mmCIF file of C-alpha atoms in Angstrom:
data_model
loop_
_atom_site.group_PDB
_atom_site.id
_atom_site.type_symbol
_atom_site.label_atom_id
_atom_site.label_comp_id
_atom_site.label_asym_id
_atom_site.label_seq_id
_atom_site.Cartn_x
_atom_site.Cartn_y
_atom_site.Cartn_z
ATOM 1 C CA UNK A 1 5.257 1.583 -15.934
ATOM 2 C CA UNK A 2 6.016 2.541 -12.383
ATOM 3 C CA UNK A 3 7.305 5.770 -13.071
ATOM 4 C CA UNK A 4 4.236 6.871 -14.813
ATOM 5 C CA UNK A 5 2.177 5.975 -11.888
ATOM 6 C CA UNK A 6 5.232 8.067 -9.576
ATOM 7 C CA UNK A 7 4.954 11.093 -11.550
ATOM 8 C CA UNK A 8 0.651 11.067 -11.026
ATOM 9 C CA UNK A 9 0.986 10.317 -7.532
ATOM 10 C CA UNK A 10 3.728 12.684 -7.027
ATOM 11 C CA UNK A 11 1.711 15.528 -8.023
ATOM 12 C CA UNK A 12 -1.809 14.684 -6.769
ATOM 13 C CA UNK A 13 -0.055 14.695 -3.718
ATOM 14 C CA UNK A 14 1.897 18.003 -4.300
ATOM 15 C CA UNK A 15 -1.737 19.017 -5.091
ATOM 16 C CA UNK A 16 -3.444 17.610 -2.293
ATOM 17 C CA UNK A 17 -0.647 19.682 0.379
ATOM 18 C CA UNK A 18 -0.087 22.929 -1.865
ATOM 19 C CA UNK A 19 -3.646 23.902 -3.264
ATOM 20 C CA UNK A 20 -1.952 24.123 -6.942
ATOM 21 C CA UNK A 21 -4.784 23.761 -9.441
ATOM 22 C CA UNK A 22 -4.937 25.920 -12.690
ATOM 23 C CA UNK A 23 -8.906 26.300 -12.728
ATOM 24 C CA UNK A 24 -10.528 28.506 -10.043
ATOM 25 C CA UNK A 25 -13.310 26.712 -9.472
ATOM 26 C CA UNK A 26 -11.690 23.320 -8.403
ATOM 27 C CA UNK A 27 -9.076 25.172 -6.786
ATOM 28 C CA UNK A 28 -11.562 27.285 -4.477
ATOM 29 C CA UNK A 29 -13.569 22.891 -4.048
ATOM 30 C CA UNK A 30 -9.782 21.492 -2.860
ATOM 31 C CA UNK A 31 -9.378 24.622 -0.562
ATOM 32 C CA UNK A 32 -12.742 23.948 1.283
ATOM 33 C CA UNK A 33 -12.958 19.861 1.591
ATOM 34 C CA UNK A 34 -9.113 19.456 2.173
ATOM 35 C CA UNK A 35 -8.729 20.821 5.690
ATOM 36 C CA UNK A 36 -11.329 18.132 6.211
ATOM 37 C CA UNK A 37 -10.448 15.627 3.977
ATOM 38 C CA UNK A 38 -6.240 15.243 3.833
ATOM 39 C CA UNK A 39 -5.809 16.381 7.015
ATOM 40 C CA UNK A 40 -7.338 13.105 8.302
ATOM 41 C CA UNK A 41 -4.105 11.361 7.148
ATOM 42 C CA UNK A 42 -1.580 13.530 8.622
ATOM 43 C CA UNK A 43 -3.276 13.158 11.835
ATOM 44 C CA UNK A 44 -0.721 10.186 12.522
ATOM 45 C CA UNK A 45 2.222 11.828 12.934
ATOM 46 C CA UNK A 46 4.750 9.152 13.402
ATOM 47 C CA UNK A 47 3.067 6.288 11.287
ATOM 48 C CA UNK A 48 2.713 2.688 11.309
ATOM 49 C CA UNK A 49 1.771 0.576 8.934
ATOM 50 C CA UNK A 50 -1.679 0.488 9.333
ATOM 51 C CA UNK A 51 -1.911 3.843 9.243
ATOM 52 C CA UNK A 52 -0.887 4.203 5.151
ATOM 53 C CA UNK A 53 -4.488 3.790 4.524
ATOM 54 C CA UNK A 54 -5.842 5.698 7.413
ATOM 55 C CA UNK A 55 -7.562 8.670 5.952
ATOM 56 C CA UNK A 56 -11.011 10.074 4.686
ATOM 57 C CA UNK A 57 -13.066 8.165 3.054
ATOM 58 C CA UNK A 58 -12.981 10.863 -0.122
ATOM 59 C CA UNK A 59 -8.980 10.805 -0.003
ATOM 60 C CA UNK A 60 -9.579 7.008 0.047
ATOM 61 C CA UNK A 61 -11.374 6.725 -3.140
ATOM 62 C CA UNK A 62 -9.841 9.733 -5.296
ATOM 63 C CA UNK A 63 -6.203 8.958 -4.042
ATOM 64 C CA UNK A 64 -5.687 5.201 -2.831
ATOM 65 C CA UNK A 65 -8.212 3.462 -4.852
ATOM 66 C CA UNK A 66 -9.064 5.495 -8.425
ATOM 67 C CA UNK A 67 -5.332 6.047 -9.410
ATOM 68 C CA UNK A 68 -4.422 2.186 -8.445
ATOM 69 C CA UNK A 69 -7.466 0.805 -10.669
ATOM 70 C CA UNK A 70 -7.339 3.282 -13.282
ATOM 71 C CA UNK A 71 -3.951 3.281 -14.124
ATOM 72 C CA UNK A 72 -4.067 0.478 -16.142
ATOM 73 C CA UNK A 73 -6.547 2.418 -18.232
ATOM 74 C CA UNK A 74 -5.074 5.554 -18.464
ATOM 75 C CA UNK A 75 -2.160 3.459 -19.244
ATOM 76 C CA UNK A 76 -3.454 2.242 -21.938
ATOM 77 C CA UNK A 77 -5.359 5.079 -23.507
ATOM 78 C CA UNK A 78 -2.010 7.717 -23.032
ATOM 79 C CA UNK A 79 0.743 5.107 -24.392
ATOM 80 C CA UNK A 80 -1.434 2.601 -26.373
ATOM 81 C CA UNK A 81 -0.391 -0.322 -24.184
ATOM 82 C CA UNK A 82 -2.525 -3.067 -22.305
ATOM 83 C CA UNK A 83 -1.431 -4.375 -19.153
ATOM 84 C CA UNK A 84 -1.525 -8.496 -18.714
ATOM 85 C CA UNK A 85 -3.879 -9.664 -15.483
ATOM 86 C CA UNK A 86 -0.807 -10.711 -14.080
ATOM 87 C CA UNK A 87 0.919 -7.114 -14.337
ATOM 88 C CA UNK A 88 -2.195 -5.810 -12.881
ATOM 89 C CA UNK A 89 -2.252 -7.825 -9.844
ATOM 90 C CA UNK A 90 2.093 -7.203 -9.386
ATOM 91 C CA UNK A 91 1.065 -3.685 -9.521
ATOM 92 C CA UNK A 92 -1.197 -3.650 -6.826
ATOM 93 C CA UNK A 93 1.428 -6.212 -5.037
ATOM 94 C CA UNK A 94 3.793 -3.956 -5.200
ATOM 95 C CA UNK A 95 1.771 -0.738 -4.469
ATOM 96 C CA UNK A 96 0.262 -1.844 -1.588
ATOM 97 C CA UNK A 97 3.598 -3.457 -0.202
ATOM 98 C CA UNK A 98 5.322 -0.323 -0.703
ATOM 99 C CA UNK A 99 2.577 1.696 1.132
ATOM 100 C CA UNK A 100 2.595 -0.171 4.014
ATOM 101 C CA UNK A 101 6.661 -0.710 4.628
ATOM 102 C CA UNK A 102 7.171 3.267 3.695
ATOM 103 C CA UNK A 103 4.374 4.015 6.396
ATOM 104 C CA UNK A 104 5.898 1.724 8.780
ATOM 105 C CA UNK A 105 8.777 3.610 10.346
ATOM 106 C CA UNK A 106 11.252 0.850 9.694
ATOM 107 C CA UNK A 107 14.229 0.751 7.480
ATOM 108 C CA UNK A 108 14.273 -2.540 5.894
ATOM 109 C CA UNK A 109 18.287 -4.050 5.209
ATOM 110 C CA UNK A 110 16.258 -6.576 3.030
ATOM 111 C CA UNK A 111 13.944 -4.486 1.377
ATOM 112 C CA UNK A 112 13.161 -5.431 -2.001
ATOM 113 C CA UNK A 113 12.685 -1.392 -2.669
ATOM 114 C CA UNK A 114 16.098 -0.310 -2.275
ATOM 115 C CA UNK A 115 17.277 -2.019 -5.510
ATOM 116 C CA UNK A 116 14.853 0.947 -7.015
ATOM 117 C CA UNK A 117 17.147 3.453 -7.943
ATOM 118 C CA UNK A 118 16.748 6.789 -5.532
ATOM 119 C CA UNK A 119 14.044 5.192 -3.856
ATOM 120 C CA UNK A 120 13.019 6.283 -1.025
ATOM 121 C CA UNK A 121 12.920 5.279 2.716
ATOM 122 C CA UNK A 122 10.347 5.548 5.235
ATOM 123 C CA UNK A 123 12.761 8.046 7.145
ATOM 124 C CA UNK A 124 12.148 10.218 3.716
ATOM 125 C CA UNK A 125 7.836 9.519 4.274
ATOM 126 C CA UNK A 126 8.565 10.726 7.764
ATOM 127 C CA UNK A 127 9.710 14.003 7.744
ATOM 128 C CA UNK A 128 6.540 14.131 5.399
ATOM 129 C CA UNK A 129 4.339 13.212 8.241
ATOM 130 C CA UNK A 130 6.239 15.301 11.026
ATOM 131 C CA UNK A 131 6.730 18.236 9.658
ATOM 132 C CA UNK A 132 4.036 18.085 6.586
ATOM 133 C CA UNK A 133 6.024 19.237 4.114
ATOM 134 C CA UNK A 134 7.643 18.375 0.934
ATOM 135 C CA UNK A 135 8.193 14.555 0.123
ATOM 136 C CA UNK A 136 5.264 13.772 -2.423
ATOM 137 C CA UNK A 137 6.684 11.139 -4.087
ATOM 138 C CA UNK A 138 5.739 7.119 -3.723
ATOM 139 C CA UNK A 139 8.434 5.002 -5.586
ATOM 140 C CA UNK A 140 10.882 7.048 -6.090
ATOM 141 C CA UNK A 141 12.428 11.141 -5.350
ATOM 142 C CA UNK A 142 13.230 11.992 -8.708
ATOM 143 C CA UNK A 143 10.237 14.495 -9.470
ATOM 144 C CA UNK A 144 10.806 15.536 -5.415
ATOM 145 C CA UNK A 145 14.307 16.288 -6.327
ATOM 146 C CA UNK A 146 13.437 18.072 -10.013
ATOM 147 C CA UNK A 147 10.967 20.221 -8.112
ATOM 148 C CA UNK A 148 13.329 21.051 -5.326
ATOM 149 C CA UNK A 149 10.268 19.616 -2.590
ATOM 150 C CA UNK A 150 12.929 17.592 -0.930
ATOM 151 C CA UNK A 151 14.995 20.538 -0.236
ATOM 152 C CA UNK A 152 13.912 21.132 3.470
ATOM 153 C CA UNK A 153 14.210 17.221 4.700
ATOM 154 C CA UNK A 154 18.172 17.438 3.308
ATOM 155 C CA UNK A 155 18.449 20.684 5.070
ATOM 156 C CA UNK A 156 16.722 18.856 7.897
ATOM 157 C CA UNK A 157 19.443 15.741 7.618
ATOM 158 C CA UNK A 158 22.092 18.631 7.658
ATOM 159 C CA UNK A 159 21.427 20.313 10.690
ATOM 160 C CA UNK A 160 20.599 17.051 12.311
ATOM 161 C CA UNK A 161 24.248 15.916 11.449
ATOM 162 C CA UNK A 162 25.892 19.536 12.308
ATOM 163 C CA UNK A 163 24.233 19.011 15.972
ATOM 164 C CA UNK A 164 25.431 15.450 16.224
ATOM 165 C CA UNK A 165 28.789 16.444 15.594
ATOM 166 C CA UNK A 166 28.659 19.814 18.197
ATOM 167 C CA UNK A 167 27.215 17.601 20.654
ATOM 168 C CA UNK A 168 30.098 15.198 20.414
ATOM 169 C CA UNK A 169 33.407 16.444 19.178
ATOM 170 C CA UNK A 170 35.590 13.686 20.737
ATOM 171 C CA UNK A 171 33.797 11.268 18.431
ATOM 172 C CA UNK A 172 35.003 13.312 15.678
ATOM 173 C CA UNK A 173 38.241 14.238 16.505
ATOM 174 C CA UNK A 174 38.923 10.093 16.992
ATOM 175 C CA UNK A 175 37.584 9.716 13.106
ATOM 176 C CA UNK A 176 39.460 12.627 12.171
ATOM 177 C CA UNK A 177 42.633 10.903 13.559
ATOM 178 C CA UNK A 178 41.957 7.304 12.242
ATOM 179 C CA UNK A 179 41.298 8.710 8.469
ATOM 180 C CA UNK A 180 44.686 10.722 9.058
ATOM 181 C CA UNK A 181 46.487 7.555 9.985
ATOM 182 C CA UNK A 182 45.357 5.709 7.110
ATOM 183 C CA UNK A 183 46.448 8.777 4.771
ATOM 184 C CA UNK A 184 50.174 7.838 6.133
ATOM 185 C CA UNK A 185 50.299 4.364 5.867
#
């Protein structure tokens, strides 16, 4: 199920920007190899979609590669369920698809991942990359949204707007008018 695979990724990558780990040790190994090893990823700051598996070759195997090939068996050892060939190979389909057109700075009209319900858009993977913060999910923003790590990019989208609209009052004045004249009609 996708949204198992979400919630992992979601916060292995809330781990991987935040240093949150229970146990001291592994939390004082992530603070000393991920300046070195993460970092390598954000480097790109306005990415393309090559650049969705541009990263270290550590972040490569414990992030890209072990969750996409062992969630089939962590699938089936948590819920008891075994996953066809066939759903394997739409997983990583879909996966890597969704990598590369979320890294790739475009908005889609056609993409298949906006019938996903509050899926995200590579505008919402930018702001992760420009101003490395918040964002963690893949598929979808639910668990961003539950743990209020989304907050910044729609305070982000709000100011943007407010400026648009000080920068150009005319423009809403006009709209202002034309919803008015509709009201009387």
């Amino acid at each position: 199920d996708y949204s198992e695979f979400d919630c992992c990724f979601f916060f292995s990558s809330r781990r991987r920007h935040t240093r949150f780990l229970p146990v001291s040790w592994a939390r004082r190994c992530v603070q000393e190899t991920d300046p070195y090893v993460h970092k390598k990823h954000h480097e790109v700051i306005y990415p393309v979609s090559i650049s969705s598996d541009y990263c270290h070759w550590l972040e490569f195997l414990s992030a890209n590669l072990m969750p996409v090939v062992l969630f089939p068996k962590l699938s089936y050892y948590l819920f008891g369920t075994k996953m066809h060939i066939f759903s394997i190979y739409l997983f990583f389909i879909i996966r890597i698809t969704e990598t590369v057109e979320t890294h790739s700075g475009y908005d889609f009209p056609f993409s298949p991942f906006k019938l996903i319900p509050y899926g995200l858009s590579p505008e919402y993977h930018n702001y992760h990359h420009t101003h490395n913060l918040g964002n963690y999910g893949s598929f979808t923003t639910i668990w961003d949204t539950l743990f209020r790590t989304n907050t910044p990019y729609y305070r982000h989208l709000m100011r943007k707007e407010q400026k648009k609209q000080q920068q150009n009052p005319k423009l809403n004045s006009e709209v202002i008018t034309q919803d008015l004249s509709l009201i009387h009609i």
